[in-house]
Short mmCIF file of C-alpha atoms in Angstrom, two decimals:
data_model
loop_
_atom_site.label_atom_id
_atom_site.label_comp_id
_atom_site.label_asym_id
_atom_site.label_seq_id
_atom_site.Cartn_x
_atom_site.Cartn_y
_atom_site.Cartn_z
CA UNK A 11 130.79 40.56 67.27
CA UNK A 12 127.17 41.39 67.23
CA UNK A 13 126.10 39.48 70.10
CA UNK A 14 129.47 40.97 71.97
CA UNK A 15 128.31 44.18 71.67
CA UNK A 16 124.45 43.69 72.21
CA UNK A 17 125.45 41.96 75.74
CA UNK A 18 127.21 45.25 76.42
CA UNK A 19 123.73 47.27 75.53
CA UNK A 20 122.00 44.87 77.87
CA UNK A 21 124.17 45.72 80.65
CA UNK A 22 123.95 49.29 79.89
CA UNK A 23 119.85 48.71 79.99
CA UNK A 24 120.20 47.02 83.41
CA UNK A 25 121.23 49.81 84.77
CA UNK A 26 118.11 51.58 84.59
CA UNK A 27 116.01 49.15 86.50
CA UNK A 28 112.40 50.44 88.26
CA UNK A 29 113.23 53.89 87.57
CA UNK A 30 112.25 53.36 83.93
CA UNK A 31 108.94 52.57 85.65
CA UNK A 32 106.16 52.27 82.78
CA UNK A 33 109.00 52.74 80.18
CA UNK A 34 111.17 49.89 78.91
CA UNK A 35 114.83 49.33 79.89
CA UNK A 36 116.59 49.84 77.03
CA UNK A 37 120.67 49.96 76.12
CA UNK A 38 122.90 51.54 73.38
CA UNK A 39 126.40 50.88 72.22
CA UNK A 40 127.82 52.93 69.25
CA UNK A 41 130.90 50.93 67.16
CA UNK A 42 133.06 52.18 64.32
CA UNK A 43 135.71 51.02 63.05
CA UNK A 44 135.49 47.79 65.48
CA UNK A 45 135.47 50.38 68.51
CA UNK A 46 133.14 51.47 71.18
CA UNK A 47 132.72 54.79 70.87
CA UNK A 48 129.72 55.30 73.16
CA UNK A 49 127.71 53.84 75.52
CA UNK A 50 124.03 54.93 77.43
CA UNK A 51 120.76 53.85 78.75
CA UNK A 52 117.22 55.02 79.71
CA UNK A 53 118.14 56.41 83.20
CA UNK A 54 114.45 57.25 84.34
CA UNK A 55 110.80 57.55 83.17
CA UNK A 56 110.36 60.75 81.16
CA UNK A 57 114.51 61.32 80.63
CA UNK A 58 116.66 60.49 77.41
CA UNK A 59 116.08 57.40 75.93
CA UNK A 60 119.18 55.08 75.35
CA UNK A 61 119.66 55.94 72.09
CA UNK A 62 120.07 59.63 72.77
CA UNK A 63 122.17 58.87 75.78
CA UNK A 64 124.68 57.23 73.66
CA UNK A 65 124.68 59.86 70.97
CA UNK A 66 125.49 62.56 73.71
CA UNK A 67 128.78 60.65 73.98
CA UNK A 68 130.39 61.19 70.89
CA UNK A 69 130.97 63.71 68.97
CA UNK A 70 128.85 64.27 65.76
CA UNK A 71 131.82 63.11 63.87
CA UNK A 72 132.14 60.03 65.80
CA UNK A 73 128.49 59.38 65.05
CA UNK A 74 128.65 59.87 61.30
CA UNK A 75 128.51 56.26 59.56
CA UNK A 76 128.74 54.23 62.99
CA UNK A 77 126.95 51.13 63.94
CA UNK A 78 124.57 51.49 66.48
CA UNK A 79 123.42 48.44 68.61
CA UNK A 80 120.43 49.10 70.24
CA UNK A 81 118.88 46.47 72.88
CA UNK A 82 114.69 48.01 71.66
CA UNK A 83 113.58 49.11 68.23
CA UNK A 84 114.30 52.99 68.43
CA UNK A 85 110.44 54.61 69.21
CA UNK A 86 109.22 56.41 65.85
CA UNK A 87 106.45 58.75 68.13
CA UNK A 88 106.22 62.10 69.84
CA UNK A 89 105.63 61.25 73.65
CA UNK A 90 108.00 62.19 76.69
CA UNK A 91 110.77 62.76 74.09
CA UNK A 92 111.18 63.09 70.49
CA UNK A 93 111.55 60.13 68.11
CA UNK A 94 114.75 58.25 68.73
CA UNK A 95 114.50 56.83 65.40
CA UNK A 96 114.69 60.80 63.38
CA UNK A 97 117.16 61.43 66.09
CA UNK A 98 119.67 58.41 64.30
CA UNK A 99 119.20 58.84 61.19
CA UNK A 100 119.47 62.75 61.40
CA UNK A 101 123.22 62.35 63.19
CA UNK A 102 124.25 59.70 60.00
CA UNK A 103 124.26 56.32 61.67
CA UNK A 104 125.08 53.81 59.19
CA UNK A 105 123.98 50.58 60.58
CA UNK A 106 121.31 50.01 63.69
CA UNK A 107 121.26 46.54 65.05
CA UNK A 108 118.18 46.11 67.11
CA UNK A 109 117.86 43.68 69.50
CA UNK A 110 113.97 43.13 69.71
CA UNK A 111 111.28 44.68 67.94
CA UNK A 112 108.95 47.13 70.44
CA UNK A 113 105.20 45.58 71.27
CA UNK A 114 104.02 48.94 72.12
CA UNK A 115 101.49 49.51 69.25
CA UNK A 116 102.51 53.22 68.47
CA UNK A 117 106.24 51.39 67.66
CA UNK A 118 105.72 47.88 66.74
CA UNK A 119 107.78 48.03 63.88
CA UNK A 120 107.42 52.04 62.10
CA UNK A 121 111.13 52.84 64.21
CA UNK A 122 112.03 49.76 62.20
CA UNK A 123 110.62 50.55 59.01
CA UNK A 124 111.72 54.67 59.79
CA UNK A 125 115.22 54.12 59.75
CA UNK A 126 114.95 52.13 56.12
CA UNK A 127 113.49 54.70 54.53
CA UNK A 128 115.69 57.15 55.62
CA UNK A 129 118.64 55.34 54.38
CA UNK A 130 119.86 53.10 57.68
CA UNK A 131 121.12 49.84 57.09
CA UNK A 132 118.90 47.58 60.14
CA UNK A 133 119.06 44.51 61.02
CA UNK A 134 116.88 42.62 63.76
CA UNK A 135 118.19 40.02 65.68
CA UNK A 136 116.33 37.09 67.08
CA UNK A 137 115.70 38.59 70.64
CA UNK A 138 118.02 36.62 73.14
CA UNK A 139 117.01 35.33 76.58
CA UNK A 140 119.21 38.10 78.10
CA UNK A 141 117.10 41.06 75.53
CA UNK A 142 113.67 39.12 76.54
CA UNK A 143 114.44 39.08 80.21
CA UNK A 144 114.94 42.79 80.29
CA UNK A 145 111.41 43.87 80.10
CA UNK A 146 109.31 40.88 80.66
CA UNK A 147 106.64 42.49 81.95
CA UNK A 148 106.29 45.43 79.35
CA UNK A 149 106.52 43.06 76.83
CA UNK A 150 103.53 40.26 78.17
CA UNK A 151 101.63 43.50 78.59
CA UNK A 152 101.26 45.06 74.87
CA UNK A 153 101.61 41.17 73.74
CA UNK A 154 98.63 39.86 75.78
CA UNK A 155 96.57 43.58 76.80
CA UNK A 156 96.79 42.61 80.53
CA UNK A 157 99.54 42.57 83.28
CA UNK A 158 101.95 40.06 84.17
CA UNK A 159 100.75 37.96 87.66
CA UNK A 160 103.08 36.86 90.08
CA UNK A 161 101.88 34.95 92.88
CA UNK A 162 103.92 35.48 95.36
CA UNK A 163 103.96 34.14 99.60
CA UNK A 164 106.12 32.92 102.83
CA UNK A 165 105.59 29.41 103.73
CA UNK A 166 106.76 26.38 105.43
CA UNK A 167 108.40 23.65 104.43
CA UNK A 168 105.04 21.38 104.15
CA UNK A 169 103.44 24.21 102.52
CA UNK A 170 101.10 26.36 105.37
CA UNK A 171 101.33 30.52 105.17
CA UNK A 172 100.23 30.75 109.09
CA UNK A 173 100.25 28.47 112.33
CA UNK A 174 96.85 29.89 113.67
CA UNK A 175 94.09 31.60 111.38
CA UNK A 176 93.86 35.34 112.23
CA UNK A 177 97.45 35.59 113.28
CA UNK A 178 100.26 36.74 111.43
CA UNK A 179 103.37 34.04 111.39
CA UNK A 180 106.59 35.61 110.81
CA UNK A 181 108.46 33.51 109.02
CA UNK A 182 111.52 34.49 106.49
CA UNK A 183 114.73 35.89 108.03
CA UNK A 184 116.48 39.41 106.28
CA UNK A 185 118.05 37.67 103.73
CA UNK A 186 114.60 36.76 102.65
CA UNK A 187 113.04 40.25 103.48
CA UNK A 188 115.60 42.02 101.79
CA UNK A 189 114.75 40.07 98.19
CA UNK A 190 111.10 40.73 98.78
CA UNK A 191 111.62 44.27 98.64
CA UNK A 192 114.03 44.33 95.82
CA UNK A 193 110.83 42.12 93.95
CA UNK A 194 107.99 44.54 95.19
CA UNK A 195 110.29 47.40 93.37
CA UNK A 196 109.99 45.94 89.72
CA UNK A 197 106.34 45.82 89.91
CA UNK A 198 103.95 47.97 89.03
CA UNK A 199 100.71 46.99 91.58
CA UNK A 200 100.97 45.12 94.80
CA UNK A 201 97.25 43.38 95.56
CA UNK A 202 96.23 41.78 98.69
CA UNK A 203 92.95 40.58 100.26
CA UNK A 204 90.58 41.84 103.26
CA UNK A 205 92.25 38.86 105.80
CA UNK A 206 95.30 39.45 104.56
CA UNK A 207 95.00 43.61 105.54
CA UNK A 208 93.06 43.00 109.04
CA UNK A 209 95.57 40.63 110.38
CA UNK A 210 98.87 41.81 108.99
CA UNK A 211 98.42 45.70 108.34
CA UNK A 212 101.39 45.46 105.94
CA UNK A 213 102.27 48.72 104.00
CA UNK A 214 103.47 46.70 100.50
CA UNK A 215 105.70 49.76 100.45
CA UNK A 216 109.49 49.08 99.20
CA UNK A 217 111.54 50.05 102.09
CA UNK A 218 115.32 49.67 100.53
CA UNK A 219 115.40 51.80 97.67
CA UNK A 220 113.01 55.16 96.79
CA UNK A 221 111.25 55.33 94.05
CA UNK A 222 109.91 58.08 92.24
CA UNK A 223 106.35 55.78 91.14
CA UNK A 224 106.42 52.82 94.18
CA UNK A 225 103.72 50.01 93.48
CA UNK A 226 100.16 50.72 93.69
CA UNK A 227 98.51 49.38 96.76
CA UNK A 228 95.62 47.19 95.76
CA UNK A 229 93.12 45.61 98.65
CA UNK A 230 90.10 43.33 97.95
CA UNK A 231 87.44 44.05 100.38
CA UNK A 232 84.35 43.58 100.96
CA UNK A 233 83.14 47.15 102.19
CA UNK A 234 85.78 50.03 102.69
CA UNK A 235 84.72 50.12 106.58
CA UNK A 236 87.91 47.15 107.16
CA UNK A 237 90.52 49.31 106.30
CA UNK A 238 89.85 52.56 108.66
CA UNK A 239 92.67 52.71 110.63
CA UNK A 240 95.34 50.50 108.57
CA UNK A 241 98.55 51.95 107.41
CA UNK A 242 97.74 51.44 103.65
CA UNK A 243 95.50 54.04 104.13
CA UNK A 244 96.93 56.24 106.58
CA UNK A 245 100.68 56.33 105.77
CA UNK A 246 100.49 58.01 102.52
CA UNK A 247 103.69 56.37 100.78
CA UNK A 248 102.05 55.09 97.85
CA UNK A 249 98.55 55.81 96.05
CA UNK A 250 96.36 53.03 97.82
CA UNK A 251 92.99 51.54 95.47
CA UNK A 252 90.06 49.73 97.63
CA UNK A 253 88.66 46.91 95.07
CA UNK A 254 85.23 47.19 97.06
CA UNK A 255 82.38 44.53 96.46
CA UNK A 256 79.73 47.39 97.74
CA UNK A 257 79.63 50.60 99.16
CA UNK A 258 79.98 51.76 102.45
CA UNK A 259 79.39 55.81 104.10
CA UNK A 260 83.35 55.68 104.75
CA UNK A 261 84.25 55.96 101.32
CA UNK A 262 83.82 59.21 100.91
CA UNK A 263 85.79 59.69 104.07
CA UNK A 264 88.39 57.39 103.11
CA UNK A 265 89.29 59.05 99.61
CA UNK A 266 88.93 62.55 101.38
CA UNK A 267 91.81 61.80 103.57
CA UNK A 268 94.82 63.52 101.74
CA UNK A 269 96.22 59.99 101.81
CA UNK A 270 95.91 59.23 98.11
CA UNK A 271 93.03 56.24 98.67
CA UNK A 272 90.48 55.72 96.23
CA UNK A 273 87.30 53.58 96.69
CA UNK A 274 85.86 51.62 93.22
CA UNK A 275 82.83 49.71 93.71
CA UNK A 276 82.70 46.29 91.28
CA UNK A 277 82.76 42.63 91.41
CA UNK A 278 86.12 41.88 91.82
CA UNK A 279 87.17 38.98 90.12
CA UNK A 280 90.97 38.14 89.36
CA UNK A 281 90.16 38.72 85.78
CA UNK A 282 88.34 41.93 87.02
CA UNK A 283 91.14 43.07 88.85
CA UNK A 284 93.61 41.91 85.59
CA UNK A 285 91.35 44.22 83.03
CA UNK A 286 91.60 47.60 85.90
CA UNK A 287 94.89 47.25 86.10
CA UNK A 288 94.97 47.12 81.98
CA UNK A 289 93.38 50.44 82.04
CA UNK A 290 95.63 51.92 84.70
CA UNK A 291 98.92 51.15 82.44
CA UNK A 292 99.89 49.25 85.39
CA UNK A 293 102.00 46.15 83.77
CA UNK A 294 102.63 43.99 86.50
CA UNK A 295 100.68 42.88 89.26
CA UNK A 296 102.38 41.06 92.23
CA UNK A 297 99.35 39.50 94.54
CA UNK A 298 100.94 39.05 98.02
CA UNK A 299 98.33 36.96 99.70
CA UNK A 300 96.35 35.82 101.14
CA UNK A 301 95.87 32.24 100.49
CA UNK A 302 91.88 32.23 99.33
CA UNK A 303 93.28 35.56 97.12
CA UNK A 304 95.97 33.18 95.97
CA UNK A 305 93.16 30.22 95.20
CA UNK A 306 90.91 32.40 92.88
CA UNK A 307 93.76 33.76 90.34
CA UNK A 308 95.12 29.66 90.19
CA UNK A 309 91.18 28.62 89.20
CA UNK A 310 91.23 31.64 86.93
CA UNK A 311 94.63 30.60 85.01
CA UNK A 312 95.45 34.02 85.37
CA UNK A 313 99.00 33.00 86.88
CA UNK A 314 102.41 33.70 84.90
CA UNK A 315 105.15 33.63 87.84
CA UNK A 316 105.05 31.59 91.09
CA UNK A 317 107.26 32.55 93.99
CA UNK A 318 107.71 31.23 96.70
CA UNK A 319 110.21 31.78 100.06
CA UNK A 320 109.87 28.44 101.96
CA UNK A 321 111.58 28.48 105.61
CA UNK A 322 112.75 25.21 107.45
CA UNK A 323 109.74 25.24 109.91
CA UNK A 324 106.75 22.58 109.66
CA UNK A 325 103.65 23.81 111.52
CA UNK A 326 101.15 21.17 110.39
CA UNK A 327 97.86 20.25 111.71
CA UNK A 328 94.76 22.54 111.01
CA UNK A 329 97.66 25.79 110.09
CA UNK A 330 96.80 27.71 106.88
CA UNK A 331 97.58 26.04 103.75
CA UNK A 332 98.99 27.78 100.63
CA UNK A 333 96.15 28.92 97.61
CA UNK A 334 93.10 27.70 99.49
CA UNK A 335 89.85 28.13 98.81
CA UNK A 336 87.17 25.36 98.78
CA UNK A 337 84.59 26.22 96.65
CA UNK A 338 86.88 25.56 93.78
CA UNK A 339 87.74 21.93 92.29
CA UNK A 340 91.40 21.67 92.23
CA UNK A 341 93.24 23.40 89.27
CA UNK A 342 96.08 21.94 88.07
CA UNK A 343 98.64 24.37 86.66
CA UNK A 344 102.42 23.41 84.90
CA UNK A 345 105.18 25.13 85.43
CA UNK A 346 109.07 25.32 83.92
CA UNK A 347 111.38 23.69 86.02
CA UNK A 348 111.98 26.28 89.40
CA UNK A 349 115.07 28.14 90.12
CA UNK A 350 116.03 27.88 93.76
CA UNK A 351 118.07 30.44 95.21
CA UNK A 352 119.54 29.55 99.01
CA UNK A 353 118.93 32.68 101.09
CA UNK A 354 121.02 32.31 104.47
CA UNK A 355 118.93 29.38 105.15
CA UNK A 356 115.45 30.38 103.05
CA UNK A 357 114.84 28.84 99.78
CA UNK A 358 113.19 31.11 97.29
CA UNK A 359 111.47 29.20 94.44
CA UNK A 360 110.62 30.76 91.38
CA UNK A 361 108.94 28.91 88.53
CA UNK A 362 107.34 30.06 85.41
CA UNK A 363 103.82 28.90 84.03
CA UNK A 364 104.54 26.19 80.96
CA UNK A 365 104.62 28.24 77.60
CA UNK A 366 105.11 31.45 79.48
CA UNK A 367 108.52 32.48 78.79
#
């Protein structure tokens, strides 16, 4: 029954989804006597973690000598909330069955090794697709000290982004739209280039669901002077970083705005822009376009997720091509076999980088 009642933890974790934000989703069950006493989940960033939600739904009784299945090793560390793990022991859990250990280094085990000493009975599973898939990106990030990269675009069916350069080319329909946003809310960081900003002016906000922390708005540019003007850093909806190659006199207007922009002078390559993010605690990065932007993360290998919405349109000839840049030799990549999703008429593709998950 152990894999019964971790699916029922996992579905309890789902239901905290972006508003965990840089916190993991993470679902409890509590069993005794082959019954489900309790159920909870982390609900949002900074509130009770799953293990504590559960416990406030039985009775101290109840609690004493259960079996709790837990989807995360319980934290062991002071941070937003006290230790889950003193908090299971102290109410006389018998058994905690974890699902998959925590990468975060201030876990990484010591909830684990907690509960033992205090007299728990744990066992650790072998983390199932479903306990993996959860938190994906918090995991690659404490695993590999950068974000996860999804490349993500709109494109034809023989591969072009635009029909003329320097125009935007609508292309996906609202079924299409509508999954975009739902994938801009799991992220963390949305990044797009100068061409990209000056022909579009897209806001990268997510526009279906609010969000206490919505994606950081990232832009390449050149000098800050190319996005006076644009909504990313007019609007205000979202905290809005200018990756600028060199300075101009607007940045000093720009960040003065009471719009949330900041302006950071570097050379910004994609493993650059992988290492700032790093240091922001951002743990996914979703870069949006535009097709050179695309190009350099591909030559840089810095690519875990491809995902692409391709519409039945051809526009051929001289259009825009998909992750193009020619100073770079080709760079082949391998990826796991996609999933294809139909999307009243669009085809979203989504395929994983070989050895990746």
């Amino acid at each position: 029954m152990d894999n019964g009642y971790m699916q029922l933890a996992v579905q309890q974790a789902l239901r905290g989804g972006p508003a965990t934000y840089q916190n993991p989703q993470v679902g409890a069950v509590l069993v005794k006597d082959g019954r489900v006493i309790s159920q909870g989940y982390h609900a949002h960033f900074g509130g009770d973690h799953a293990e504590v939600a559960c416990l406030k739904g039985a009775t101290p009784e109840q609690a004493r000598g259960a079996t709790l299945y837990v989807t995360l090793e319980p934290c062991s560390h002071y941070g937003k909330t006290p230790p889950c793990s003193h908090r299971v022991a102290e109410a006389g859990i018998k058994k905690v069955v974890i699902g998959q250990l925590d990468p975060h280094p201030v876990v990484a085990g010591r909830g684990r090794d907690y509960l033992r000493q205090h007299g728990v009975d744990v066992q650790v599973l072998e983390p199932s697709a479903a306990v993996l898939a959860l938190n994906r990106h918090y995991n690659w990030f404490y695993q590999h000290e950068r974000p996860w990269i999804t490349l993500k675009m709109a494109q034809t069916l023989d591969g072009k982004l635009n029909a003329v350069t320097g125009e935007r080319s609508r292309l996906t329909n609202a079924a299409a739209n509508a999954d975009s946003q739902r994938l801009r809310a799991t992220f963390h960081a949305i990044l797009v280039g100068e061409r990209t900003l000056t022909t579009d002016d897209p806001q990268l906000t997510v526009r279906t669901q609010a969000l206490a922390h919505p994606p950081v708005r990232l832009v390449v540019l050149n000098r800050s002077d190319a996005a006076v003007g644009h909504r990313l850093v007019t609007d205000g909806l979202a905290p809005t970083w200018l990756l600028c190659r060199q300075a101009s006199p607007r940045d000093t207007q720009l960040e003065q705005s009471g719009s949330d922009v900041h302006v950071v002078i570097g050379d910004w390559t994609p493993q650059a822009i992988s290492t700032f993010c790093h240091q922001h605690g951002w743990q996914s990065l979703l870069v949006e376009g535009g097709s050179q932007l695309h190009a350099q993360f591909v030559q840089a290998g810095l690519v875990e997720e491809w995902l692409s919405y391709v519409v039945p349109t051809v526009f051929g000839g001289q259009a825009l091509p998909a992750a193009r840049d020619t100073t770079y030799a080709a760079t082949p990549m391998t990826f796991t076999a996609p999933q294809v999703t139909n999307l009243a008429g669009n085809l979203r593709i989504q395929a994983y980088r070989q050895g990746v998950v």
